[in-house]
PDB file of C-alpha atoms in Angstrom:
ATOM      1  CA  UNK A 288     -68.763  -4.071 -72.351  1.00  0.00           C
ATOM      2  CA  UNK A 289     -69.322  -5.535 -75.647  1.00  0.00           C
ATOM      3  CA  UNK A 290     -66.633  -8.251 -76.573  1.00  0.00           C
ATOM      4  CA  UNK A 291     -65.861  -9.443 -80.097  1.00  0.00           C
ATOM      5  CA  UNK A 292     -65.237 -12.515 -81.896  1.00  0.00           C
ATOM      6  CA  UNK A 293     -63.025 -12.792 -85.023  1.00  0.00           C
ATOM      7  CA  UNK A 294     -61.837 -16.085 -86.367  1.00  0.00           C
ATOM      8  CA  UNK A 295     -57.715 -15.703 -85.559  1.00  0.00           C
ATOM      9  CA  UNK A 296     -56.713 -16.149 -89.091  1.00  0.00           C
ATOM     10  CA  UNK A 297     -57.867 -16.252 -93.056  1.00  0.00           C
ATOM     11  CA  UNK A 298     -56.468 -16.250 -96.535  1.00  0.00           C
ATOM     12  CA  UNK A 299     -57.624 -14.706 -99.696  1.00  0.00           C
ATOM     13  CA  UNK A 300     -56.357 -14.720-103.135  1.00  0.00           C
ATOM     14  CA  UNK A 301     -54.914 -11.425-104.471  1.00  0.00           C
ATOM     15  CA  UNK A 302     -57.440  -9.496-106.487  1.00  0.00           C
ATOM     16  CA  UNK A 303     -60.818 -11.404-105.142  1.00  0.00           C
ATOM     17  CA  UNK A 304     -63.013 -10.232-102.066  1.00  0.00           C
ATOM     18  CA  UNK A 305     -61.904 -10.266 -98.623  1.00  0.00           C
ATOM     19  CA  UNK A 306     -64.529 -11.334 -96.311  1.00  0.00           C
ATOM     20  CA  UNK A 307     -63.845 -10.641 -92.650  1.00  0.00           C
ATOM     21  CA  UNK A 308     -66.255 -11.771 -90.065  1.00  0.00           C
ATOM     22  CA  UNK A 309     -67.100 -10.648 -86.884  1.00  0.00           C
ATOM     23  CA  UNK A 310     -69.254 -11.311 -84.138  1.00  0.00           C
ATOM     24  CA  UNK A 311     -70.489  -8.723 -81.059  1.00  0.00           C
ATOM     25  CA  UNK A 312     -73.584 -10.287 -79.841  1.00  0.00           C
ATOM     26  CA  UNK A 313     -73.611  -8.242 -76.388  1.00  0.00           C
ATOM     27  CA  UNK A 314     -73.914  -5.303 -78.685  1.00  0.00           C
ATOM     28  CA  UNK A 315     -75.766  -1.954 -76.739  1.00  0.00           C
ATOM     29  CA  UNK A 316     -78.166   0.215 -78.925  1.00  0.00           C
ATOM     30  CA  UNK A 317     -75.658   3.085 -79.146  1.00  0.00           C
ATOM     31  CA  UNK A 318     -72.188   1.352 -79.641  1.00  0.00           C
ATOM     32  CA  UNK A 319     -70.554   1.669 -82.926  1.00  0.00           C
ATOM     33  CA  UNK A 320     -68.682  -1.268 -85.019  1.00  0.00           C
ATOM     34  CA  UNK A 321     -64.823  -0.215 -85.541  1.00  0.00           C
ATOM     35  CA  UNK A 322     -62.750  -1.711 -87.688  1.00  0.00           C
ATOM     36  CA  UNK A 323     -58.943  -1.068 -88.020  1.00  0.00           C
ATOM     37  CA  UNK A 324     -55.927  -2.959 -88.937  1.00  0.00           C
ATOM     38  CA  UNK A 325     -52.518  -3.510 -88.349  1.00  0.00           C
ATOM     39  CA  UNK A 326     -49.419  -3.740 -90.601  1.00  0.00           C
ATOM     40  CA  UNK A 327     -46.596  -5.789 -88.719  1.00  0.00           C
ATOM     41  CA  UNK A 328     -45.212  -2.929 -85.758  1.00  0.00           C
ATOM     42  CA  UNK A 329     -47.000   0.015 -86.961  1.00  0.00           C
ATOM     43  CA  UNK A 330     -49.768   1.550 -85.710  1.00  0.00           C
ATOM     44  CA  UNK A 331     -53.444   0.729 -86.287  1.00  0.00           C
ATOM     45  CA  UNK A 332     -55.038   2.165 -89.701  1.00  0.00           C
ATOM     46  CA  UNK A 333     -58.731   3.381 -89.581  1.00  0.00           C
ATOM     47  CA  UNK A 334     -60.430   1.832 -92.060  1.00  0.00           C
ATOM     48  CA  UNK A 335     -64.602   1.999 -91.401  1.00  0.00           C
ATOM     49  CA  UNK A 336     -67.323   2.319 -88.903  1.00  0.00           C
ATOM     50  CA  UNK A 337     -70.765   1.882 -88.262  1.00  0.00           C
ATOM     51  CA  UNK A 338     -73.590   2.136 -86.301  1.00  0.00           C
ATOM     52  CA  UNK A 339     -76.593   0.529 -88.174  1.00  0.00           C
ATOM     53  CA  UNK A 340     -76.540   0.801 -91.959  1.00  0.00           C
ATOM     54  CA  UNK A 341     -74.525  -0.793 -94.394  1.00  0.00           C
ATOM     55  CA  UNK A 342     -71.173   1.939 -94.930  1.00  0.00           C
ATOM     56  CA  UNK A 343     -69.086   2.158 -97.604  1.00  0.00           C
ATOM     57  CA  UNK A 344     -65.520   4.120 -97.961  1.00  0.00           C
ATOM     58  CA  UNK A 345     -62.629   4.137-100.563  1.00  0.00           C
ATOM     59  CA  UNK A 346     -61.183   1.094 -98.738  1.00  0.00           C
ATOM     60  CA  UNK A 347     -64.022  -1.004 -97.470  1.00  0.00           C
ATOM     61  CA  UNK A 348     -67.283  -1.894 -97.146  1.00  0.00           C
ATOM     62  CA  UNK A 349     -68.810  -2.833 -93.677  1.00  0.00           C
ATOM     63  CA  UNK A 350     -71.700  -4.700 -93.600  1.00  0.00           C
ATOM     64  CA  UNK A 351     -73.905  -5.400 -90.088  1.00  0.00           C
ATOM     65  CA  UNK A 352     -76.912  -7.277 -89.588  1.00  0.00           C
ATOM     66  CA  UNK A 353     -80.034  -6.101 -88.711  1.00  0.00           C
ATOM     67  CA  UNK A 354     -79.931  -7.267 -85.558  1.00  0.00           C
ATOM     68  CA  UNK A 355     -76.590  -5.516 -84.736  1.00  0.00           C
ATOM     69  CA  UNK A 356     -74.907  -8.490 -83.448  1.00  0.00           C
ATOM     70  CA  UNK A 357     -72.682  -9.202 -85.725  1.00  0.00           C
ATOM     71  CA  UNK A 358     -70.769  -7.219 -89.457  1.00  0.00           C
ATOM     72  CA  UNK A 359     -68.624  -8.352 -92.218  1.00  0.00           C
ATOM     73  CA  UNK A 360     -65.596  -6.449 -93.341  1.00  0.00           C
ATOM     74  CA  UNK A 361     -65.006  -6.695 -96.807  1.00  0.00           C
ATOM     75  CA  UNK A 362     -62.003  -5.542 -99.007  1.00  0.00           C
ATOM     76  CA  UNK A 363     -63.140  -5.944-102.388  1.00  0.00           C
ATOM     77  CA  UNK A 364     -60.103  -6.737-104.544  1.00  0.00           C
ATOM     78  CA  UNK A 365     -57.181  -7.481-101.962  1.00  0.00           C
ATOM     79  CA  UNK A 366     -53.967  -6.662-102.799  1.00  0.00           C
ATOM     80  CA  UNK A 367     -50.444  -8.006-101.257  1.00  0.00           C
ATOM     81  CA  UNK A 368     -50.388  -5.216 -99.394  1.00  0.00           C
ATOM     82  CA  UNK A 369     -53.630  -5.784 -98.022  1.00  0.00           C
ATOM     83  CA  UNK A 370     -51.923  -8.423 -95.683  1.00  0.00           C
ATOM     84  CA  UNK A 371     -52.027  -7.189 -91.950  1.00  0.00           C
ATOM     85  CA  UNK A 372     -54.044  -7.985 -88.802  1.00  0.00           C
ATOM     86  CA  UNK A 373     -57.647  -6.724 -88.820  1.00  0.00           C
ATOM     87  CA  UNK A 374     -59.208  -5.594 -85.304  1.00  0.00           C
ATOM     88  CA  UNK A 375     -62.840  -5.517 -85.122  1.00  0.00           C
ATOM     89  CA  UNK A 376     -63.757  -3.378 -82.262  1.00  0.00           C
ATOM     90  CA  UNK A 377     -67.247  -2.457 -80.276  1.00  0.00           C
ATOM     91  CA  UNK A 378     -66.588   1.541 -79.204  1.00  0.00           C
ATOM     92  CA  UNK A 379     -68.329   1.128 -75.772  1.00  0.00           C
ATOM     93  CA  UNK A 380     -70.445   4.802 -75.713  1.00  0.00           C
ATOM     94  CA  UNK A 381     -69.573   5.506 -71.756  1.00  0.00           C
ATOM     95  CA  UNK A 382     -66.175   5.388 -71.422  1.00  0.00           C
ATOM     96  CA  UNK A 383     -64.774   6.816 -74.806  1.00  0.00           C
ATOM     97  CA  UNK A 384     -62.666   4.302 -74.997  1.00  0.00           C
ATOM     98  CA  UNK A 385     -61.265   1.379 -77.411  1.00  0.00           C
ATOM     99  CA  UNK A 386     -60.718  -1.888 -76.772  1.00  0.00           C
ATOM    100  CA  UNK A 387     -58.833  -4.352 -79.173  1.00  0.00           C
ATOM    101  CA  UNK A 388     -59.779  -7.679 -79.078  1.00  0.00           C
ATOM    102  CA  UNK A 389     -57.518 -10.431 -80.646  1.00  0.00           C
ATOM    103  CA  UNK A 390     -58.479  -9.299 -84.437  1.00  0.00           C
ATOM    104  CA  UNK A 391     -58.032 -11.504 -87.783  1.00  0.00           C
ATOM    105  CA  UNK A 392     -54.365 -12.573 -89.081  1.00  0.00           C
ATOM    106  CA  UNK A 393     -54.882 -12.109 -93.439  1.00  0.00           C
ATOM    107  CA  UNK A 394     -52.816 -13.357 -95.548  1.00  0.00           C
ATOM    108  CA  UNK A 395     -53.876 -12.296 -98.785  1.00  0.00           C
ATOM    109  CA  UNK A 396     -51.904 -14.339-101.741  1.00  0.00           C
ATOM    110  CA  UNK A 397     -51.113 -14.083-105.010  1.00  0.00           C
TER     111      UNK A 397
ATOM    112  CA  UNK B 289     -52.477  17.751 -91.421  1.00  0.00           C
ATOM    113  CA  UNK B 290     -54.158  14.133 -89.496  1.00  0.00           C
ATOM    114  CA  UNK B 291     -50.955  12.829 -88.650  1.00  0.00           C
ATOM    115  CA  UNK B 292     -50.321  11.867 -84.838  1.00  0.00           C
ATOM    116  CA  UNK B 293     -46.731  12.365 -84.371  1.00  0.00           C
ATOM    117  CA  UNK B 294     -44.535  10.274 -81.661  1.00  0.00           C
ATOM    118  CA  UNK B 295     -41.339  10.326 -80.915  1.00  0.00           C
ATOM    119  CA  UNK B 296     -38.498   8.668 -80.123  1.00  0.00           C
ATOM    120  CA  UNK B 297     -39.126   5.985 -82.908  1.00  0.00           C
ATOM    121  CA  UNK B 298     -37.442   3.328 -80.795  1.00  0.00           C
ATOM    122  CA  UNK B 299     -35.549   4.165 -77.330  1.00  0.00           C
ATOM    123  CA  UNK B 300     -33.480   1.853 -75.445  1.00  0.00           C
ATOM    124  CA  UNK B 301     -33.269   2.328 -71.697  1.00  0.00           C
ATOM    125  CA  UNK B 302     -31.704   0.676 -68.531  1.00  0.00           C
ATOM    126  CA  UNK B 303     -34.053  -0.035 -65.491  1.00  0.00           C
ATOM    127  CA  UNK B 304     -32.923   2.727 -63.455  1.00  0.00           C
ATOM    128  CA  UNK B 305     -33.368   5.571 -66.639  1.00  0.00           C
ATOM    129  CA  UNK B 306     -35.897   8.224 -66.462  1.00  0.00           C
ATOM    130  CA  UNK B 307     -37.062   8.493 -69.722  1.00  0.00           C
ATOM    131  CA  UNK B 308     -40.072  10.581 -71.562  1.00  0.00           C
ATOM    132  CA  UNK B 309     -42.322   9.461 -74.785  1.00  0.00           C
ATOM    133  CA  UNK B 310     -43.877  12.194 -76.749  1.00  0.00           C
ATOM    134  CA  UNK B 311     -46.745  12.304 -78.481  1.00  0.00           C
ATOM    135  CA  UNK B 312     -48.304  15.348 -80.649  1.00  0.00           C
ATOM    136  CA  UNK B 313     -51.466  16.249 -82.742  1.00  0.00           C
ATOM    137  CA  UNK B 314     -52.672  19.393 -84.554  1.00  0.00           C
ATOM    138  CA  UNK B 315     -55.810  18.061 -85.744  1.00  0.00           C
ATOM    139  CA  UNK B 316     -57.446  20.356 -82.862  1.00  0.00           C
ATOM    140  CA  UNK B 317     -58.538  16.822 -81.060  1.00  0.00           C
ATOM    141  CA  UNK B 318     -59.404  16.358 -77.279  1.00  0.00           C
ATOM    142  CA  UNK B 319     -59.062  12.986 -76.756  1.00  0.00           C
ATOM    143  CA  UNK B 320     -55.752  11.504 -76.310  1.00  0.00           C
ATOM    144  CA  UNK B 321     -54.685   7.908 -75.496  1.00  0.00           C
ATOM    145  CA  UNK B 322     -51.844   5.587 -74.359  1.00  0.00           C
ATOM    146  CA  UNK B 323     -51.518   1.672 -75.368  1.00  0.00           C
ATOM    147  CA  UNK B 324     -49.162  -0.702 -74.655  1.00  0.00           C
ATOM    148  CA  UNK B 325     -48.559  -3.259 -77.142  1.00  0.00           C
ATOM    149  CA  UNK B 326     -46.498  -6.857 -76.573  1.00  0.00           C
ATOM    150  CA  UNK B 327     -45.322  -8.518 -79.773  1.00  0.00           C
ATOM    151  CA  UNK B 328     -48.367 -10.884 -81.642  1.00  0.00           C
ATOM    152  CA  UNK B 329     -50.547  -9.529 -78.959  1.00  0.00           C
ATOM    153  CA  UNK B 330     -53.526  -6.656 -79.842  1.00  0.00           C
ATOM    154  CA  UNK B 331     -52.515  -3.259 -78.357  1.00  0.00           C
ATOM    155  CA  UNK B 332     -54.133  -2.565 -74.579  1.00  0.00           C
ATOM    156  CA  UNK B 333     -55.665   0.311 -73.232  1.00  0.00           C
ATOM    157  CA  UNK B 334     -53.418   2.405 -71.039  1.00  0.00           C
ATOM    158  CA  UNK B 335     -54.571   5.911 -70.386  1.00  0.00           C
ATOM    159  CA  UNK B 336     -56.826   8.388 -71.857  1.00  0.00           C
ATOM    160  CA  UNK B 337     -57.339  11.923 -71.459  1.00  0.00           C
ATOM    161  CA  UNK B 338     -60.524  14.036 -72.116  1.00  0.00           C
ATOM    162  CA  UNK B 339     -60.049  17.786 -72.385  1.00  0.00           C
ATOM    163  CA  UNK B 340     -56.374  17.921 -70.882  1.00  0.00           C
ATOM    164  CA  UNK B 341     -57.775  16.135 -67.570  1.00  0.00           C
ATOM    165  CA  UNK B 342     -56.740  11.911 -66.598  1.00  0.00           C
ATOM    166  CA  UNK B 343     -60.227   9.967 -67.866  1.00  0.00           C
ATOM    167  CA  UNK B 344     -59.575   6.236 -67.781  1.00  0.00           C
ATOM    168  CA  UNK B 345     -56.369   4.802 -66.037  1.00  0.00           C
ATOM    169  CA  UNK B 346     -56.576   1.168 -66.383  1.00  0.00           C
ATOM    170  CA  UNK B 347     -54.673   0.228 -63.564  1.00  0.00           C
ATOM    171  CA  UNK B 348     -51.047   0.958 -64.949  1.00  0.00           C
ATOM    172  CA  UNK B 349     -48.469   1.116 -62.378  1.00  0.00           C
ATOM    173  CA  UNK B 350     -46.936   4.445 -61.102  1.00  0.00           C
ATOM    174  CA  UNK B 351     -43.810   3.730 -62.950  1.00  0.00           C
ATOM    175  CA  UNK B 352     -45.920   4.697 -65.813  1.00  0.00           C
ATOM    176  CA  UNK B 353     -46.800   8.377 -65.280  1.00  0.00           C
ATOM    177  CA  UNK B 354     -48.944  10.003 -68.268  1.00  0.00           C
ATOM    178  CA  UNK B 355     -48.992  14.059 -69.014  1.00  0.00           C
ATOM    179  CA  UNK B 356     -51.409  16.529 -70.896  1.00  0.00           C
ATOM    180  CA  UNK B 357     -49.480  19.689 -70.840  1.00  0.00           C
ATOM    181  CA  UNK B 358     -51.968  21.046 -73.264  1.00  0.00           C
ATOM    182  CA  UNK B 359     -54.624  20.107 -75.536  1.00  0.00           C
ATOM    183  CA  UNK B 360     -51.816  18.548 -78.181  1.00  0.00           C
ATOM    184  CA  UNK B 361     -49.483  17.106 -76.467  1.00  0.00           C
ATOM    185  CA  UNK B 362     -49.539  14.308 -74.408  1.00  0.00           C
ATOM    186  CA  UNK B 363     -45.636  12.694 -72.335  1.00  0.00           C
ATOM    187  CA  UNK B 364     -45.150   9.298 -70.732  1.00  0.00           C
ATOM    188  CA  UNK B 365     -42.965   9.267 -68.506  1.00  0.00           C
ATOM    189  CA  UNK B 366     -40.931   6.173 -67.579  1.00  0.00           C
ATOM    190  CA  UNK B 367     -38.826   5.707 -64.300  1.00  0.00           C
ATOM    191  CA  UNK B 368     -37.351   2.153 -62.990  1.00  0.00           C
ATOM    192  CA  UNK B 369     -39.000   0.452 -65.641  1.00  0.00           C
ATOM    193  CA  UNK B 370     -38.761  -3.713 -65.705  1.00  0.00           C
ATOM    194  CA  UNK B 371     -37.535  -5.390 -68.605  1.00  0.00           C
ATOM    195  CA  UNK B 372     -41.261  -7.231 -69.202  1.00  0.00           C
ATOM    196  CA  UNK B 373     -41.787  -3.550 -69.790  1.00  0.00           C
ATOM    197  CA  UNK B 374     -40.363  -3.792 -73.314  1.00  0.00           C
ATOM    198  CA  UNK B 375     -43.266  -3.293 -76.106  1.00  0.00           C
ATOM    199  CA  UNK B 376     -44.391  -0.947 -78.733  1.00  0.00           C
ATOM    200  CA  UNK B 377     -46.476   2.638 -77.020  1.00  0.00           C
ATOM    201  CA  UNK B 378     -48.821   3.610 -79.396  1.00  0.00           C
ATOM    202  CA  UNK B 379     -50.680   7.200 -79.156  1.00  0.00           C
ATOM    203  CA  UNK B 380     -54.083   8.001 -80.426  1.00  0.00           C
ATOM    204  CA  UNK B 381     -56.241  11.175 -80.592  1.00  0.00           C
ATOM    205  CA  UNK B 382     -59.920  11.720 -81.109  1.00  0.00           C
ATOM    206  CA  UNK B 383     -61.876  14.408 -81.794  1.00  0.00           C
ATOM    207  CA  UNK B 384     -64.345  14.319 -79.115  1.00  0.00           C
ATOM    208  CA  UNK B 385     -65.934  11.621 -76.302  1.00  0.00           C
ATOM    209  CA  UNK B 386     -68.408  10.144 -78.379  1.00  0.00           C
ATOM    210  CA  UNK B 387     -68.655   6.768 -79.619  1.00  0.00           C
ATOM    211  CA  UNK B 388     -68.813   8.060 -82.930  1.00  0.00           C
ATOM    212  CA  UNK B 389     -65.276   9.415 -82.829  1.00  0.00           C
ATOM    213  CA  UNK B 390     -62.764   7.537 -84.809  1.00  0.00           C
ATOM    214  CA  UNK B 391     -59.117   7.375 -83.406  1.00  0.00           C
ATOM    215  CA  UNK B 392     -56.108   8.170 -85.246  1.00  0.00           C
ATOM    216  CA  UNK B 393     -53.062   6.235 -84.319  1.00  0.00           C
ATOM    217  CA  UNK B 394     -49.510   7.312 -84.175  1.00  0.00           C
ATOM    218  CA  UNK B 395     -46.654   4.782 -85.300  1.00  0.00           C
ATOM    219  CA  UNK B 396     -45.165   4.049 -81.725  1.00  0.00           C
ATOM    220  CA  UNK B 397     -42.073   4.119 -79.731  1.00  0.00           C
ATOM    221  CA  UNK B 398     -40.560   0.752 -79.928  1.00  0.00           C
ATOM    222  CA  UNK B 399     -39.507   0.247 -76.352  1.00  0.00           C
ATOM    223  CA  UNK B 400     -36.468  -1.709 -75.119  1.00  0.00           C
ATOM    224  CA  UNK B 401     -35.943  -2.685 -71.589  1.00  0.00           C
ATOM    225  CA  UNK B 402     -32.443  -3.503 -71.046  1.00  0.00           C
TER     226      UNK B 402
END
């Protein structure tokens, strides 16, 4: 199964770009990138996926390479409440399942 | 309505209780999963069902015992539960199997273990 690496924590100043990294170089051809986050005890918010191409929704943009093995997340004008833990997940195509990996702690501040 | 609807909120329970969580969705979804969540840890796969019938079990033990009475609603039932049981149960619901299919969380049951 394809695992994921996030860097455990980053800070960004209110109203400029988040920039969330995340690696998944044991990417498969068919897996989608997930990306969801989590506001202290309540449950995980969608916020984009992807498969190849570059997507774009009212909250986010994700970004992956063209090689698939890694995307950026990016918020582009954080807010306070933009602070939470941010879960970049590989949807593994067999088992529809989802596995969380350790995610991104960001602080956003003003 | 894409709301995924658990209750109790928070339940607090003694190790010999019998106890249910209850999750429900109207979105017309077929998918339905179970996490476990510690505190500062990510949440962890538990269960999931596909089309009413047990799909993934990942090894929980049998004092754990998951339910899909129908195609909305999905019970976890809880009997002689351990304190180090104590964490936040999330639900989730997809539409379908693929990996395509986003998930749509509920806000938990804040479990207590007494």
């Amino acid at each position: 199964d394809a695992k994921t690496t996030q860097p455990p924590s980053m800070d960004c100043a209110e109203g400029r770009a988040a920039n969330l990294p995340c690696n998944h170089s044991t990417i498969s051809g068919n897996e989608y990138v997930y990306w969801y986050r989590q506001i202290h005890s309540q449950g995980p918010q969608y916020i984009i996926h992807g498969l190849k191409n570059n997507e774009t929704n009212e909250m986010a943009s994700l970004i992956i390479t063209e090689d698939r093995k890694s995307s950026t997340l990016i918020l582009p004008h954080a807010t306070l409440r933009d602070t939470a833990v941010y879960y970049c997940i590989v949807r593994v195509a067999r088992n529809n399942d989802m596995r969380f990996g350790a995610g991104t702690r960001l602080t956003v501040k003003p | 309505d894409t709301e995924v609807t658990q209750t109790p909120k928070h339940l607090v329970m003694g190790m010999t209780n019998k106890k249910s969580l209850k999750c429900e969705q109207h979105m017309g979804h077929r998918a339905m999963y179970w996490y476990k969540q510690k505190a500062k840890k990510p949440p962890e796969l538990m269960f999931v069902y596909s089309y009413e019938k047990l799909s993934i079990n990942e090894s929980v033990p049998s004092r754990f015992s998951p339910e899909c009475p129908n195609s909305s609603l999905l019970n976890l039932h809880l009997h002689a539960l351990q304190p180090e049981d104590s964490a936040l149960y999330l639900c989730a619901s997809s539409r379908g199997l693929g990996s395509n299919e986003k998930l749509f969380f509920g806000s938990g049951t804040q479990l207590s273990v007494l």
